Amino acid sequence: MATLNFLTGNAGKLAEAQTLLSPLGWEIQSFEIDGEIPDVIEPQSDNLTNVALAKIAQGVELLASQNRLEESLLVEDSGLFIDALPEFPGVYSAQVLQSIGCDGILRLLDAERSAHFLTVAVLWTGEVVEVFIGRCDGQIAMESRGDGGFGYDPIFIPLAGDDDRTFAEMTHEEKSACSHRGRALRALYDYLNENGA
Ligand code: ITT
């Protein structure tokens, strides 16, 4: 089984990537140095792609410092975008979740509840950098529901679902089938296949 290093401090992202890519023959392992996930500085930016590119640049430097430059490395940056609150929380999704949480988002909204998630996944192949983007449209629920998933999952209902369950009420497989991350990682998988990785 081929191995892909994933540099992330978010255990939920790692678990989703493993659920999606392991059955396809890719072992996704947490990128660690001396048993620790290295800290990565996320720049202030109004753009998820810039943040993800800054993360891969630091990740590749770390690979180089370990003489592991020929290994592959994945990073990604994701955000929730709520139409009624333009660009919010967007690139500030992590800080907003920490400060006001899902309940704070629910308090800010009235009838207009459409939203989408975006994921920008960036892969270092050992030679070049490739970018994969996934989007999932949906709406913000009226209340938090479900114990699964992470982050904003209890308040996000994907449009592609055939009912009104939130991501947090779905299995990993159900979420990945329609999620932003699932779409980005399937594009990444297709790229790896087409390029004989
Ligand atoms: P990294 O170490 O990979 O950067 P992070 O948790 O900082 O992990 P992001 O900046 O990409 O990740 O994510 C911004 C926020 O959006 C963060 O609080 C996540 O928990 C949340 N988030 C990302 N993907 C999500 C998803 O699929 N469902 C719900 N919340 C999500």
Short mmCIF file of N, CA, C and O and ligand atoms in Angstrom, two decimals, residues 6-13 16 37-38 40 42 48 51 55 75-80 89-98 117-120 149-154 156 167 175 179-181, ligand 1:
data_model
loop_
_atom_site.label_atom_id
_atom_site.label_comp_id
_atom_site.label_asym_id
_atom_site.label_seq_id
_atom_site.Cartn_x
_atom_site.Cartn_y
_atom_site.Cartn_z
N PHE A 6 0.20 13.19 5.94
CA PHE A 6 -0.80 14.27 6.05
C PHE A 6 -0.38 15.13 7.24
O PHE A 6 -0.36 14.68 8.38
N LEU A 7 -0.02 16.39 6.94
CA LEU A 7 0.37 17.33 8.00
C LEU A 7 -0.87 18.11 8.44
O LEU A 7 -1.33 19.00 7.74
N THR A 8 -1.42 17.72 9.58
CA THR A 8 -2.60 18.39 10.12
C THR A 8 -2.64 18.19 11.63
O THR A 8 -2.25 17.13 12.12
N GLY A 9 -3.11 19.21 12.32
CA GLY A 9 -3.32 19.07 13.76
C GLY A 9 -4.76 18.67 14.06
O GLY A 9 -5.15 18.60 15.23
N ASN A 10 -5.53 18.41 13.02
CA ASN A 10 -6.96 18.14 13.19
C ASN A 10 -7.22 16.64 12.99
O ASN A 10 -7.19 16.13 11.87
N ALA A 11 -7.51 15.95 14.11
CA ALA A 11 -7.70 14.49 14.06
C ALA A 11 -8.91 14.10 13.20
O ALA A 11 -8.93 13.02 12.60
N GLY A 12 -9.92 14.99 13.16
CA GLY A 12 -11.11 14.70 12.35
C GLY A 12 -10.77 14.66 10.87
O GLY A 12 -11.23 13.78 10.14
N LYS A 13 -9.95 15.60 10.41
CA LYS A 13 -9.54 15.61 9.00
C LYS A 13 -8.75 14.35 8.67
O LYS A 13 -8.95 13.74 7.61
N GLU A 16 -11.04 11.34 8.35
CA GLU A 16 -11.82 11.34 7.10
C GLU A 16 -10.95 10.95 5.92
O GLU A 16 -11.39 10.20 5.03
N ILE A 37 3.50 16.15 15.97
CA ILE A 37 3.04 16.85 14.77
C ILE A 37 3.67 18.24 14.81
O ILE A 37 3.47 18.99 15.77
N PRO A 38 4.47 18.61 13.79
CA PRO A 38 5.13 19.92 13.84
C PRO A 38 4.12 21.06 13.77
O PRO A 38 3.07 20.93 13.14
N VAL A 40 2.72 24.52 12.47
CA VAL A 40 2.79 25.24 11.20
C VAL A 40 2.13 26.59 11.42
O VAL A 40 1.09 26.68 12.08
N GLU A 42 -0.05 29.57 10.23
CA GLU A 42 -1.02 29.91 9.18
C GLU A 42 -1.01 31.42 9.01
O GLU A 42 -1.31 32.15 9.95
N LEU A 48 -8.21 30.84 1.15
CA LEU A 48 -7.82 29.52 1.65
C LEU A 48 -6.61 28.96 0.89
O LEU A 48 -5.77 28.27 1.47
N VAL A 51 -3.38 30.22 2.21
CA VAL A 51 -3.05 29.60 3.50
C VAL A 51 -2.52 28.19 3.28
O VAL A 51 -1.50 27.78 3.85
N LYS A 55 1.16 26.53 4.11
CA LYS A 55 1.35 25.31 4.92
C LYS A 55 2.24 24.31 4.18
O LYS A 55 3.12 23.70 4.77
N VAL A 75 -1.38 18.72 2.75
CA VAL A 75 -1.94 19.66 3.73
C VAL A 75 -3.28 20.12 3.14
O VAL A 75 -3.52 19.96 1.95
N GLU A 76 -4.12 20.67 3.98
CA GLU A 76 -5.33 21.29 3.42
C GLU A 76 -5.84 22.39 4.32
O GLU A 76 -5.55 22.40 5.52
N ASP A 77 -6.54 23.33 3.73
CA ASP A 77 -7.18 24.38 4.51
C ASP A 77 -8.65 24.40 4.12
O ASP A 77 -8.98 24.35 2.93
N SER A 78 -9.51 24.43 5.10
CA SER A 78 -10.95 24.40 4.84
C SER A 78 -11.64 25.55 5.53
O SER A 78 -11.13 26.09 6.51
N GLY A 79 -12.81 25.91 5.04
CA GLY A 79 -13.57 26.97 5.69
C GLY A 79 -15.05 26.85 5.38
O GLY A 79 -15.44 26.28 4.36
N LEU A 80 -15.86 27.39 6.29
CA LEU A 80 -17.31 27.45 6.12
C LEU A 80 -17.66 28.87 5.69
O LEU A 80 -17.17 29.84 6.30
N PRO A 89 -17.71 32.52 8.47
CA PRO A 89 -16.40 32.71 9.08
C PRO A 89 -15.24 32.53 8.09
O PRO A 89 -14.15 33.00 8.37
N GLY A 90 -15.45 31.83 6.95
CA GLY A 90 -14.43 31.77 5.90
C GLY A 90 -13.05 31.41 6.40
O GLY A 90 -12.87 30.39 7.08
N VAL A 91 -12.08 32.27 6.07
CA VAL A 91 -10.70 31.96 6.48
C VAL A 91 -10.52 32.05 8.01
O VAL A 91 -9.51 31.62 8.54
N TYR A 92 -11.54 32.59 8.69
CA TYR A 92 -11.46 32.69 10.16
C TYR A 92 -12.22 31.55 10.85
O TYR A 92 -12.55 31.63 12.02
N SER A 93 -12.52 30.49 10.08
CA SER A 93 -13.38 29.42 10.62
C SER A 93 -12.85 28.83 11.92
O SER A 93 -13.64 28.56 12.85
N ALA A 94 -11.54 28.62 12.00
CA ALA A 94 -10.99 28.00 13.22
C ALA A 94 -11.16 28.93 14.42
O ALA A 94 -11.62 28.51 15.49
N GLN A 95 -10.81 30.22 14.22
CA GLN A 95 -10.91 31.18 15.33
C GLN A 95 -12.36 31.39 15.77
O GLN A 95 -12.66 31.48 16.96
N VAL A 96 -13.27 31.44 14.80
CA VAL A 96 -14.69 31.67 15.12
C VAL A 96 -15.26 30.47 15.87
O VAL A 96 -16.03 30.60 16.83
N LEU A 97 -14.86 29.26 15.45
CA LEU A 97 -15.34 28.06 16.15
C LEU A 97 -14.88 28.09 17.60
O LEU A 97 -15.64 27.77 18.52
N GLN A 98 -13.63 28.51 17.80
CA GLN A 98 -13.08 28.56 19.15
C GLN A 98 -13.75 29.63 19.99
O GLN A 98 -13.93 29.47 21.19
N PHE A 117 -19.10 24.80 2.27
CA PHE A 117 -17.76 24.50 2.76
C PHE A 117 -16.83 24.46 1.56
O PHE A 117 -17.22 23.99 0.48
N LEU A 118 -15.60 24.90 1.76
CA LEU A 118 -14.56 24.74 0.75
C LEU A 118 -13.35 24.06 1.38
O LEU A 118 -13.01 24.35 2.54
N THR A 119 -12.73 23.19 0.61
CA THR A 119 -11.44 22.61 1.01
C THR A 119 -10.44 22.86 -0.11
O THR A 119 -10.73 22.60 -1.28
N VAL A 120 -9.27 23.38 0.25
CA VAL A 120 -8.15 23.46 -0.70
C VAL A 120 -7.09 22.49 -0.18
O VAL A 120 -6.50 22.71 0.88
N GLY A 149 -18.46 13.45 13.56
CA GLY A 149 -17.73 14.52 12.87
C GLY A 149 -16.99 15.43 13.83
O GLY A 149 -16.64 15.07 14.94
N PHE A 150 -16.78 16.66 13.39
CA PHE A 150 -16.00 17.64 14.17
C PHE A 150 -16.37 19.03 13.69
O PHE A 150 -17.12 19.20 12.71
N GLY A 151 -15.82 20.02 14.36
CA GLY A 151 -16.00 21.41 13.93
C GLY A 151 -17.46 21.81 13.77
O GLY A 151 -18.28 21.65 14.69
N TYR A 152 -17.78 22.31 12.58
CA TYR A 152 -19.13 22.81 12.31
C TYR A 152 -20.10 21.71 11.86
O TYR A 152 -21.23 22.02 11.47
N ASP A 153 -19.68 20.47 11.90
CA ASP A 153 -20.53 19.38 11.39
C ASP A 153 -21.94 19.35 12.01
O ASP A 153 -22.90 19.05 11.28
N PRO A 154 -22.10 19.64 13.31
CA PRO A 154 -23.46 19.55 13.88
C PRO A 154 -24.44 20.58 13.32
O PRO A 154 -25.65 20.43 13.51
N PHE A 156 -24.26 21.81 9.92
CA PHE A 156 -24.24 21.91 8.46
C PHE A 156 -25.01 20.76 7.82
O PHE A 156 -24.70 19.58 8.04
N PHE A 167 -23.99 16.86 8.87
CA PHE A 167 -22.79 16.03 8.72
C PHE A 167 -22.54 15.21 10.00
O PHE A 167 -22.07 14.08 9.93
N LYS A 175 -20.57 11.21 4.86
CA LYS A 175 -20.10 12.59 4.75
C LYS A 175 -19.14 12.72 3.57
O LYS A 175 -19.28 13.63 2.73
N SER A 179 -18.98 15.52 0.69
CA SER A 179 -18.35 16.68 1.35
C SER A 179 -17.30 17.36 0.48
O SER A 179 -16.78 16.79 -0.47
N HIS A 180 -17.00 18.59 0.84
CA HIS A 180 -15.89 19.37 0.29
C HIS A 180 -14.58 18.59 0.32
O HIS A 180 -13.87 18.48 -0.66
N ARG A 181 -14.26 17.99 1.49
CA ARG A 181 -13.01 17.24 1.62
C ARG A 181 -13.05 15.99 0.75
O ARG A 181 -12.06 15.65 0.10
P1 ITT B 1 -5.00 22.02 10.25
O1 ITT B 1 -4.01 21.63 11.29
O2 ITT B 1 -5.13 21.00 9.15
O3 ITT B 1 -4.79 23.41 9.71
P2 ITT B 1 -7.44 23.15 11.41
O4 ITT B 1 -8.42 22.56 12.38
O5 ITT B 1 -6.70 24.39 11.81
O6 ITT B 1 -6.42 21.97 10.98
P3 ITT B 1 -8.68 24.52 9.11
O7 ITT B 1 -8.02 25.80 9.42
O8 ITT B 1 -8.60 23.97 7.73
O9 ITT B 1 -8.19 23.33 10.05
O10 ITT B 1 -10.23 24.53 9.46
C1 ITT B 1 -10.89 25.69 9.88
C2 ITT B 1 -11.98 25.32 10.82
O11 ITT B 1 -13.04 24.71 10.09
C3 ITT B 1 -11.57 24.35 11.93
O12 ITT B 1 -12.12 24.83 13.15
C4 ITT B 1 -12.21 23.06 11.53
O13 ITT B 1 -12.60 22.31 12.67
C5 ITT B 1 -13.41 23.49 10.70
N1 ITT B 1 -13.66 22.50 9.68
C6 ITT B 1 -12.81 22.15 8.68
N2 ITT B 1 -13.33 21.15 7.95
C7 ITT B 1 -14.54 20.86 8.51
C8 ITT B 1 -15.53 19.91 8.24
O14 ITT B 1 -15.39 19.02 7.27
N3 ITT B 1 -16.62 19.88 9.00
C9 ITT B 1 -16.78 20.78 9.99
N4 ITT B 1 -15.87 21.68 10.35
C10 ITT B 1 -14.75 21.73 9.61
#
